Every structure is written in structure tokens, then in C-alpha cells.
CSV table of C-alpha atoms in Angstrom, one decimal:
chain,number,residue,atom,x,y,z
Z,1,MET,CA,0.0,0.3,0.1
Z,2,ILE,CA,1.4,3.7,-0.6
Z,3,THR,CA,0.5,6.5,0.3
Z,4,GLY,CA,1.8,9.3,-2.6
Z,5,ILE,CA,1.4,7.1,-5.7
Z,6,THR,CA,1.3,10.1,-7.9
Z,7,GLY,CA,4.3,11.2,-6.2
Z,8,GLN,CA,7.8,11.0,-8.2
Z,9,ASP,CA,8.9,8.3,-5.5
Z,10,GLY,CA,5.4,6.8,-5.5
Z,11,SER,CA,5.1,6.3,-9.1
Z,12,TYR,CA,9.0,4.6,-9.1
Z,13,LEU,CA,8.1,2.6,-6.6
Z,14,ALA,CA,5.0,1.4,-7.7
Z,15,GLU,CA,6.3,0.0,-10.6
Z,16,LEU,CA,9.8,-1.6,-9.2
Z,17,LEU,CA,6.9,-3.2,-6.5
Z,18,LEU,CA,4.6,-4.8,-9.2
Z,19,ALA,CA,7.8,-5.8,-11.6
Z,20,LYS,CA,8.6,-8.0,-8.8
Z,21,GLY,CA,4.6,-9.3,-8.7
Z,22,TYR,CA,3.4,-7.6,-5.7
Z,23,GLU,CA,-0.5,-6.8,-5.8
Z,24,VAL,CA,0.1,-2.9,-5.2
Z,25,PHE,CA,-3.1,-0.6,-4.0
Z,26,GLY,CA,-2.7,3.3,-4.1
Z,27,LEU,CA,-4.4,5.5,-1.6
Z,28,LEU,CA,-5.8,8.8,-3.5
Z,29,ARG,CA,-7.3,11.5,-2.0
Z,30,GLY,CA,-10.7,12.7,-2.4
Z,31,GLN,CA,-13.4,12.6,-5.7
Z,32,ASN,CA,-13.0,13.1,-8.5
Z,33,ASN,CA,-9.2,13.6,-8.2
Z,34,PRO,CA,-7.7,15.0,-11.3
Z,35,LYS,CA,-4.8,12.8,-11.0
Z,36,ALA,CA,-6.8,9.9,-10.8
Z,37,ALA,CA,-7.0,9.6,-15.1
Z,38,TRP,CA,-2.9,10.0,-14.9
Z,39,LEU,CA,-2.9,6.7,-12.5
Z,40,GLU,CA,-5.2,4.4,-14.6
Z,41,ARG,CA,-3.4,5.7,-17.8
Z,42,GLU,CA,0.5,5.1,-16.5
Z,43,LEU,CA,-0.2,2.6,-13.7
Z,44,PRO,CA,-2.9,0.7,-14.9
Z,45,ASP,CA,-2.6,-2.7,-12.4
Z,46,VAL,CA,-2.5,-0.3,-9.4
Z,47,ARG,CA,-5.3,-0.7,-7.2
Z,48,VAL,CA,-7.3,2.3,-5.9
Z,49,LEU,CA,-8.3,3.3,-2.8
Z,50,THR,CA,-9.6,6.4,-1.5
Z,51,GLY,CA,-8.1,7.9,1.6
Z,52,ASP,CA,-6.8,11.0,3.5
Z,53,LEU,CA,-4.1,11.5,5.4
Z,54,LEU,CA,-6.1,13.7,7.9
Z,55,ASP,CA,-8.8,11.1,7.8
Z,56,LEU,CA,-8.1,8.4,10.4
Z,57,PRO,CA,-11.3,6.4,10.2
Z,58,GLY,CA,-11.1,6.9,6.4
Z,59,LEU,CA,-7.7,4.9,6.6
Z,60,ILE,CA,-8.6,2.3,9.0
Z,61,ARG,CA,-11.2,1.9,5.9
Z,62,ALA,CA,-9.0,1.8,3.5
Z,63,PHE,CA,-6.6,-0.5,5.6
Z,64,ALA,CA,-9.1,-3.2,6.6
Z,65,ARG,CA,-10.0,-3.4,2.2
Z,66,ALA,CA,-6.3,-3.5,1.0
Z,67,ASP,CA,-5.3,-5.8,4.1
Z,68,PRO,CA,-1.1,-4.8,3.4
Z,69,ASP,CA,2.2,-6.5,3.9
Z,70,GLU,CA,3.9,-3.7,3.5
Z,71,VAL,CA,2.9,0.1,3.6
Z,72,TYR,CA,5.1,2.7,2.2
Z,73,ASN,CA,4.0,6.5,3.1
Z,74,LEU,CA,5.3,8.8,0.6
Z,75,GLY,CA,1.9,11.5,0.9
Z,76,ALA,CA,2.9,14.9,2.1
Z,77,ILE,CA,3.1,18.1,1.2
Z,78,SER,CA,6.6,18.1,-0.4
Z,79,PHE,CA,7.4,21.7,-1.3
Z,80,VAL,CA,9.6,23.6,0.9
Z,81,ALA,CA,8.8,27.0,-0.1
Z,82,TYR,CA,4.8,26.3,0.6
Z,83,SER,CA,5.4,25.7,4.0
Z,84,TRP,CA,5.9,29.0,4.6
Z,85,GLU,CA,2.8,30.1,3.1
Z,86,ASN,CA,0.6,27.6,5.0
Z,87,ALA,CA,2.6,26.2,7.8
Z,88,ARG,CA,-0.4,24.8,9.3
Z,89,MET,CA,-1.6,22.7,6.4
Z,90,VAL,CA,1.8,21.3,5.5
Z,91,ALA,CA,1.9,19.9,9.7
Z,92,ASP,CA,-0.9,18.5,9.8
Z,93,VAL,CA,-0.2,16.3,6.6
Z,94,THR,CA,3.4,16.5,6.1
Z,95,GLY,CA,3.5,15.8,10.2
Z,96,GLY,CA,-0.2,14.5,11.5
Z,97,GLY,CA,-0.7,12.6,8.9
Z,98,VAL,CA,2.2,10.2,9.8
Z,99,LEU,CA,0.6,9.5,13.4
Z,100,ASN,CA,-2.3,8.8,11.7
Z,101,MET,CA,-1.1,6.5,9.6
Z,102,LEU,CA,1.1,4.7,12.3
Z,103,GLU,CA,-2.1,4.3,13.7
Z,104,ALA,CA,-3.8,2.2,11.3
Z,105,VAL,CA,-1.2,0.2,10.9
Z,106,ARG,CA,-1.4,-0.3,14.6
Z,107,LEU,CA,-5.0,-0.9,14.5
Z,108,GLN,CA,-4.9,-3.1,11.5
Z,109,GLN,CA,-2.6,-5.5,12.9
Z,110,GLU,CA,-4.5,-5.8,16.5
Z,111,ARG,CA,-7.2,-6.9,13.9
Z,112,SER,CA,-5.3,-8.7,11.8
Z,113,GLY,CA,-3.3,-10.6,14.3
Z,114,ARG,CA,-0.1,-10.0,11.9
Z,115,GLN,CA,2.9,-7.4,11.3
Z,116,VAL,CA,2.8,-5.0,8.9
Z,117,ARG,CA,6.1,-3.4,7.9
Z,118,PHE,CA,5.9,0.6,7.7
Z,119,TYR,CA,7.9,3.0,5.6
Z,120,GLN,CA,8.3,6.2,7.1
Z,121,ALA,CA,9.8,9.3,3.7
Z,122,SER,CA,11.7,11.2,6.1
Z,123,SER,CA,14.1,13.8,4.8
Z,124,SER,CA,17.1,15.4,4.2
Z,125,GLU,CA,15.7,19.1,5.7
Z,126,MET,CA,15.6,17.5,8.8
Z,127,PHE,CA,19.4,18.1,9.2
Z,128,GLY,CA,18.5,22.3,8.0
Z,129,LYS,CA,21.0,24.2,9.5
Z,130,ALA,CA,23.6,20.8,9.5
Z,131,GLN,CA,25.7,20.5,12.4
Z,132,ALA,CA,28.3,18.1,10.9
Z,133,VAL,CA,29.1,17.0,7.5
Z,134,PRO,CA,28.3,14.9,6.3
Z,135,GLN,CA,25.2,14.0,7.9
Z,136,ASN,CA,24.6,10.3,8.8
Z,137,GLU,CA,21.7,8.8,10.8
Z,138,THR,CA,22.8,10.2,14.3
Z,139,THR,CA,23.2,14.2,13.5
Z,140,LEU,CA,21.7,16.4,15.2
Z,141,LEU,CA,18.4,17.4,13.6
Z,142,TRP,CA,18.0,21.4,13.2
Z,143,PRO,CA,14.9,21.9,10.4
Z,144,ARG,CA,15.1,25.4,8.9
Z,145,SER,CA,11.1,25.3,7.3
Z,146,PRO,CA,8.4,24.4,8.3
Z,147,TYR,CA,7.9,21.4,6.0
Z,148,GLY,CA,11.2,20.5,7.9
Z,149,VAL,CA,9.9,21.1,11.1
Z,150,ALA,CA,7.1,18.3,10.4
Z,151,LYS,CA,9.3,16.1,8.7
Z,152,VAL,CA,10.8,16.0,12.3
Z,153,PHE,CA,7.9,15.7,13.7
Z,154,GLY,CA,6.8,11.9,11.2
Z,155,HIS,CA,10.6,10.9,11.9
Z,156,HIS,CA,10.3,10.8,15.9
Z,157,MET,CA,7.1,9.2,15.4
Z,158,THR,CA,7.7,6.3,13.7
Z,159,VAL,CA,10.7,5.6,16.5
Z,160,ASN,CA,8.2,6.1,19.2
Z,161,TYR,CA,5.9,3.4,17.3
Z,162,ARG,CA,8.4,1.5,16.8
Z,163,GLU,CA,10.0,1.5,20.0
Z,164,THR,CA,6.5,1.7,22.1
Z,165,TYR,CA,4.4,-1.2,20.0
Z,166,GLY,CA,7.5,-3.2,18.3
Z,167,MET,CA,6.5,-1.7,15.1
Z,168,HIS,CA,8.0,-2.7,11.8
Z,169,ALA,CA,8.3,0.6,11.4
Z,170,SER,CA,11.6,2.3,9.4
Z,171,SER,CA,12.2,5.4,8.3
Z,172,GLY,CA,15.0,6.4,5.2
Z,173,ILE,CA,16.1,10.1,5.4
Z,174,LEU,CA,16.8,10.6,1.8
Z,175,PHE,CA,18.4,13.4,0.5
Z,176,ASN,CA,17.5,15.4,-2.9
Z,177,HIS,CA,16.3,13.5,-5.0
Z,178,GLU,CA,15.3,13.7,-8.7
Z,179,SER,CA,14.1,12.8,-12.2
Z,180,PRO,CA,12.2,13.9,-15.0
Z,181,ARG,CA,9.1,13.1,-13.1
Z,182,ARG,CA,9.7,15.8,-10.7
Z,183,GLY,CA,7.0,18.5,-10.0
Z,184,PRO,CA,8.1,21.8,-12.2
Z,185,GLU,CA,7.9,23.5,-8.9
Z,186,PHE,CA,11.0,22.6,-8.0
Z,187,VAL,CA,14.4,24.1,-8.6
Z,188,THR,CA,16.0,20.9,-10.8
Z,189,ARG,CA,12.7,20.6,-13.2
Z,190,LYS,CA,12.7,24.1,-13.4
Z,191,ILE,CA,15.6,24.5,-14.5
Z,192,SER,CA,15.6,21.1,-16.7
Z,193,ARG,CA,13.0,22.5,-18.5
Z,194,ALA,CA,13.7,25.9,-19.0
Z,195,VAL,CA,17.0,24.9,-20.3
Z,196,ALA,CA,14.9,22.7,-22.3
Z,197,ARG,CA,12.5,25.8,-24.0
Z,198,ILE,CA,16.1,27.8,-24.2
Z,199,ALA,CA,17.2,25.6,-26.5
Z,200,LEU,CA,14.2,25.6,-29.0
Z,201,GLY,CA,14.1,29.5,-28.7
Z,202,THR,CA,10.5,28.8,-27.1
Z,203,GLU,CA,11.9,30.9,-23.7
Z,204,HIS,CA,14.7,33.2,-23.1
Z,205,GLU,CA,15.3,33.8,-19.4
Z,206,LEU,CA,14.8,31.4,-16.1
Z,207,VAL,CA,14.8,33.3,-13.1
Z,208,LEU,CA,16.4,31.9,-10.0
Z,209,GLY,CA,16.9,32.1,-5.8
Z,210,ASN,CA,20.0,31.1,-4.1
Z,211,LEU,CA,22.4,30.3,-6.9
Z,212,ASP,CA,25.0,28.9,-4.3
Z,213,ALA,CA,23.2,26.3,-2.2
Z,214,ARG,CA,24.8,23.5,-2.4
Z,215,ARG,CA,22.8,19.7,-2.2
Z,216,ASP,CA,23.0,15.9,-2.5
Z,217,TRP,CA,21.0,15.0,-6.1
Z,218,GLY,CA,20.2,11.5,-6.9
Z,219,PHE,CA,18.6,9.4,-8.8
Z,220,ALA,CA,14.9,8.9,-7.4
Z,221,GLY,CA,14.2,5.5,-9.5
Z,222,ASP,CA,17.3,4.3,-7.4
Z,223,TYR,CA,16.3,5.4,-3.8
Z,224,VAL,CA,13.0,3.7,-4.1
Z,225,LYS,CA,15.3,0.1,-4.1
Z,226,ALA,CA,15.6,1.4,-1.3
Z,227,MET,CA,12.6,2.0,0.6
Z,228,HIS,CA,12.0,-1.9,-0.6
Z,229,LEU,CA,15.1,-3.4,0.9
Z,230,MET,CA,14.4,-1.8,4.4
Z,231,LEU,CA,10.8,-3.3,4.7
Z,232,GLN,CA,12.8,-6.7,4.1
Z,233,GLN,CA,15.2,-6.5,6.9
Z,234,ASP,CA,14.5,-8.6,10.2
Z,235,SER,CA,14.7,-5.7,11.9
Z,236,PRO,CA,13.6,-1.9,11.6
Z,237,ASP,CA,15.9,1.3,11.4
Z,238,ASP,CA,16.5,4.3,10.2
Z,239,TYR,CA,19.1,4.6,7.0
Z,240,VAL,CA,20.2,7.6,5.1
Z,241,ILE,CA,19.8,7.7,1.7
Z,242,ALA,CA,22.0,9.6,-0.2
Z,243,SER,CA,25.0,10.4,-3.0
Z,244,GLY,CA,27.4,11.6,-1.0
Z,245,GLU,CA,28.1,14.2,-3.4
Z,246,ALA,CA,27.1,17.8,-2.7
Z,247,HIS,CA,26.6,20.2,-6.0
Z,248,SER,CA,25.7,24.0,-5.6
Z,249,VAL,CA,22.8,25.0,-8.2
Z,250,ARG,CA,25.2,26.9,-10.0
Z,251,GLU,CA,26.7,23.4,-11.4
Z,252,PHE,CA,23.3,21.9,-11.8
Z,253,LEU,CA,23.0,24.6,-14.5
Z,254,ASP,CA,26.2,24.0,-15.4
Z,255,ALA,CA,25.7,20.7,-16.2
Z,256,ALA,CA,22.1,21.4,-17.9
Z,257,PHE,CA,23.1,24.0,-20.2
Z,258,ALA,CA,26.3,21.8,-21.0
Z,259,TYR,CA,24.1,19.3,-22.3
Z,260,ILE,CA,22.5,22.0,-25.2
Z,261,GLY,CA,25.6,23.6,-26.0
Z,262,VAL,CA,25.8,26.1,-23.7
Z,263,ASP,CA,28.9,26.9,-22.1
Z,264,ASP,CA,27.8,30.5,-20.6
Z,265,TRP,CA,24.5,30.5,-19.2
Z,266,SER,CA,24.6,33.7,-17.5
Z,267,PRO,CA,22.6,35.7,-20.0
Z,268,TYR,CA,19.6,33.4,-19.8
Z,269,VAL,CA,19.7,33.3,-15.9
Z,270,ARG,CA,19.0,35.7,-13.3
Z,271,THR,CA,18.4,36.0,-9.3
Z,272,SER,CA,15.3,37.0,-7.5
Z,273,ALA,CA,14.6,37.5,-3.4
Z,274,ARG,CA,11.6,35.8,-4.3
Z,275,PHE,CA,13.2,33.0,-4.7
Z,276,VAL,CA,15.2,33.0,-1.5
Z,277,ARG,CA,14.2,30.9,1.1
Z,278,PRO,CA,13.6,33.0,4.7
Z,279,ALA,CA,15.8,30.5,6.4
Z,280,GLU,CA,18.3,28.8,3.9
Z,281,VAL,CA,19.9,25.4,4.1
Z,282,ASP,CA,23.0,25.9,2.9
Z,283,LEU,CA,24.8,22.7,2.6
Z,284,LEU,CA,23.4,19.0,3.0
Z,285,VAL,CA,25.4,16.3,2.0
Z,286,GLY,CA,25.1,12.3,3.4
Z,287,ASP,CA,26.7,9.7,4.3
Z,288,TRP,CA,25.1,6.2,3.0
Z,289,SER,CA,27.7,4.2,4.8
Z,290,LYS,CA,25.2,2.5,6.6
Z,291,ALA,CA,22.3,1.5,4.1
Z,292,LYS,CA,25.8,0.3,1.6
Z,293,TYR,CA,26.8,-2.2,4.6
Z,294,VAL,CA,23.2,-3.1,6.7
Z,295,LEU,CA,21.1,-3.1,3.0
Z,296,GLY,CA,24.0,-3.4,0.3
Z,297,TRP,CA,22.1,-0.2,-1.3
Z,298,LYS,CA,24.1,2.0,-3.8
Z,299,PRO,CA,22.9,5.2,-6.1
Z,300,GLU,CA,23.5,4.2,-9.8
Z,301,VAL,CA,23.1,7.2,-11.6
Z,302,GLY,CA,25.4,9.7,-11.2
Z,303,PHE,CA,24.9,13.4,-11.1
Z,304,GLU,CA,25.3,14.3,-14.8
Z,305,GLU,CA,23.8,11.2,-16.2
Z,306,LEU,CA,20.8,12.2,-13.9
Z,307,VAL,CA,21.2,15.9,-15.5
Z,308,ALA,CA,21.2,15.0,-18.7
Z,309,MET,CA,18.4,12.6,-18.3
Z,310,MET,CA,16.2,15.4,-17.0
Z,311,VAL,CA,17.0,17.5,-19.6
Z,312,GLU,CA,16.4,15.4,-22.6
Z,313,ALA,CA,13.2,14.3,-21.3
Z,314,ASP,CA,12.4,17.9,-21.2
Z,315,LEU,CA,13.6,18.5,-24.7
Z,316,ASP,CA,11.1,15.4,-25.5
Z,317,ALA,CA,8.3,16.7,-24.1
Z,318,GLU,CA,8.3,20.1,-25.5
Z,319,VAL,CA,8.9,18.9,-29.2
Z,320,ARG,CA,5.8,16.2,-28.4
Z,321,ALA,CA,4.2,18.8,-27.0
Z,322,GLU,CA,4.8,21.6,-30.1
Z,323,GLY,CA,3.7,19.1,-32.3
Z,324,ALA,CA,0.9,18.0,-30.7
Z,325,ALA,CA,-0.2,22.5,-30.7
Z,326,ALA,CA,0.7,22.1,-34.3
Z,327,ASP,CA,-1.3,19.5,-35.4
Z,328,MET,CA,-4.5,21.4,-33.4
Z,329,ARG,CA,-3.4,24.6,-35.3
Z,330,ARG,CA,-3.5,22.8,-38.6
Z,331,GLY,CA,-7.0,20.9,-37.7
Z,332,VAL,CA,-8.9,24.5,-36.6
Z,333,VAL,CA,-7.7,26.0,-39.8
Z,334,ALA,CA,-9.0,22.9,-41.9
Z,335,TYR,CA,-12.1,22.8,-40.2
Z,336,SER,CA,-12.6,26.3,-40.8
Z,337,SER,CA,-11.9,26.0,-44.4
Z,338,VAL,CA,-14.0,23.2,-44.3
Z,339,ARG,CA,-16.8,25.6,-43.0
């Protein structure tokens, strides 16, 4: 059972589990959800459940229907910048939603008489004002955004339920992980899509915030493999999942523009205070050695390959979109001529 199944991680995880022969249930929020059609088209083998992280009775009903062996809680309001605009909602969903899921798992175990293994999507944003470099599972948490604070609550609540009820509950402290499926509001996808449009001549400017912020970027498709491995262990635990390399936003720009043959991107990029965080996180880089030795996991896609993958995917998408638009225009002209 996967919450957040229509997100980047949820879709990659669902594909992984389906390939392994799992029966996969995806929790979808609300009636007439605009993402329902996407889910049915892209992941037709996923069985859809309706539920909301804020609705514990609804979650209990969803658990009774799915009767899952493994639960992956990926659902959250995950755009950090938005968390300053609506801290209450982010706290409720990203933090309180974890508590509701844990309680639903506990009650399902009592009802069924068997273990349900639980994965919580924790975040490197919990480290915030990092007190050690690199960060590992024992580094002090010092979040610098409402999102990070909410993730800390969910993380500690997962540990609490593990210790209080003996649940098989693990947290993956995932550092930034990207892909062509990343939402366009995130800086990496914002860059890759703008670079594709600049290459095609349909866009001429990219506006960003802090270009010196450094992050540990990996490929989401690699990171969901670590999620699955955590729930295959005899004992639950927490794991940092990262690449171990830090790159600045400037370096991401270098790699993205180099892919389209542009060495000097300064004519196309400007900064704006509007995109600077109220409390910045300057350097996040993870120590994934525990995951290496315990899980046997390692990142497979490197930084340059990841950036190239994202730019190439956006180039393809833009070309397809332009082709569809041209076909539509030709159809309108032909229809007008007939009339």
C-alpha cells in the first residue's frame, strides 16, 4: 500500500513492486481527483483506494480493504517553499498524517493478528542547519522550514511507535532525489524544463533564487529501491539514502546548459529575492555507508547522468507538445476551411 502514489517516488516505487509480483494498492485523496486519470493510464495494475492522511477513520477502512503486508507512506505536502505560506496545513498533512498512518497500521495489526511493515519518508531537510558534514543517522536534527519541522515530527513519531509497540517501522532519510517525473515547481525540474525551452527558442529567461545552495542530488529510481530493501530486513531501523556528493545550483546549471551546448548561461539566468528561502539551508550531503553495509544498497545514476536525463526528457516533452499544438492548429484551419 502506497500513499503519495501519484508523486515521483510513488510512481517509481509502484513500478518496482509490480515488477516484483506485488499486488499494489495506491491511496488517492478525494473524489474526482485530477490525478486519477493519470494513475489509471500510467499504472493500470495499481488498485486504487480512496483516503486522506487527515482522516483516520477513512484510513482504517482503506487498511481493512487492502490488508497490506507493507505500507509505504510517501504522502506529504513536499514543496518546501510552500510550507512558509501555509505552515498549518503542512504541519497537519506532512506531520500529523504520519501519526494517523502509524495508528492505522497499529490497529490493522491488532485486527488481523499479523505484522504490517511500515516505511516513513523522512527527509534531509530535517538536518537543516547542519551540525555535521556529512550528515548521518545520528546527526542532530535542526530543521529550517515548517516542512522540515513537520518531517521531524513524523520521523520521531515513527521511532516512538517502533519502540512503544514493537512495530516494524523504518524511516528513510532521503536526500534530494530527482527525475524527469519531478514536479515543475522544484528547482531541478524548473532548470531542466527552462533549458529545454531555451534550446528550442520558446523561452529566453530563467529566474532562480540562491545559486550557491549545495545539495546532495540522486536519482529517484535508485532511491525507491532502498525503501523496499528497508522493509525486507529482519529488524526495522533508520537509514540515510544519499549520493555522498554535494553540488551547487550553479553546478546544476552548468551541467544542464552544457547538455544543449551552452557554456555561458549567464545571459539566460537571473536571480530574484522572491525565490530565496526565509531561512536557507546551505549545505546538505549524506553519509550513506549504513545503507551500503546493512542493505547492500548504492546509488547507480551519477549527477551528470541525472541532469542529462532530465534535460533530454524535457526536450522530448516540449517537442511532442509543440507537435501536438501544431496538429491542433492545422485541424482548426482545416475545419474552418470546410465551413
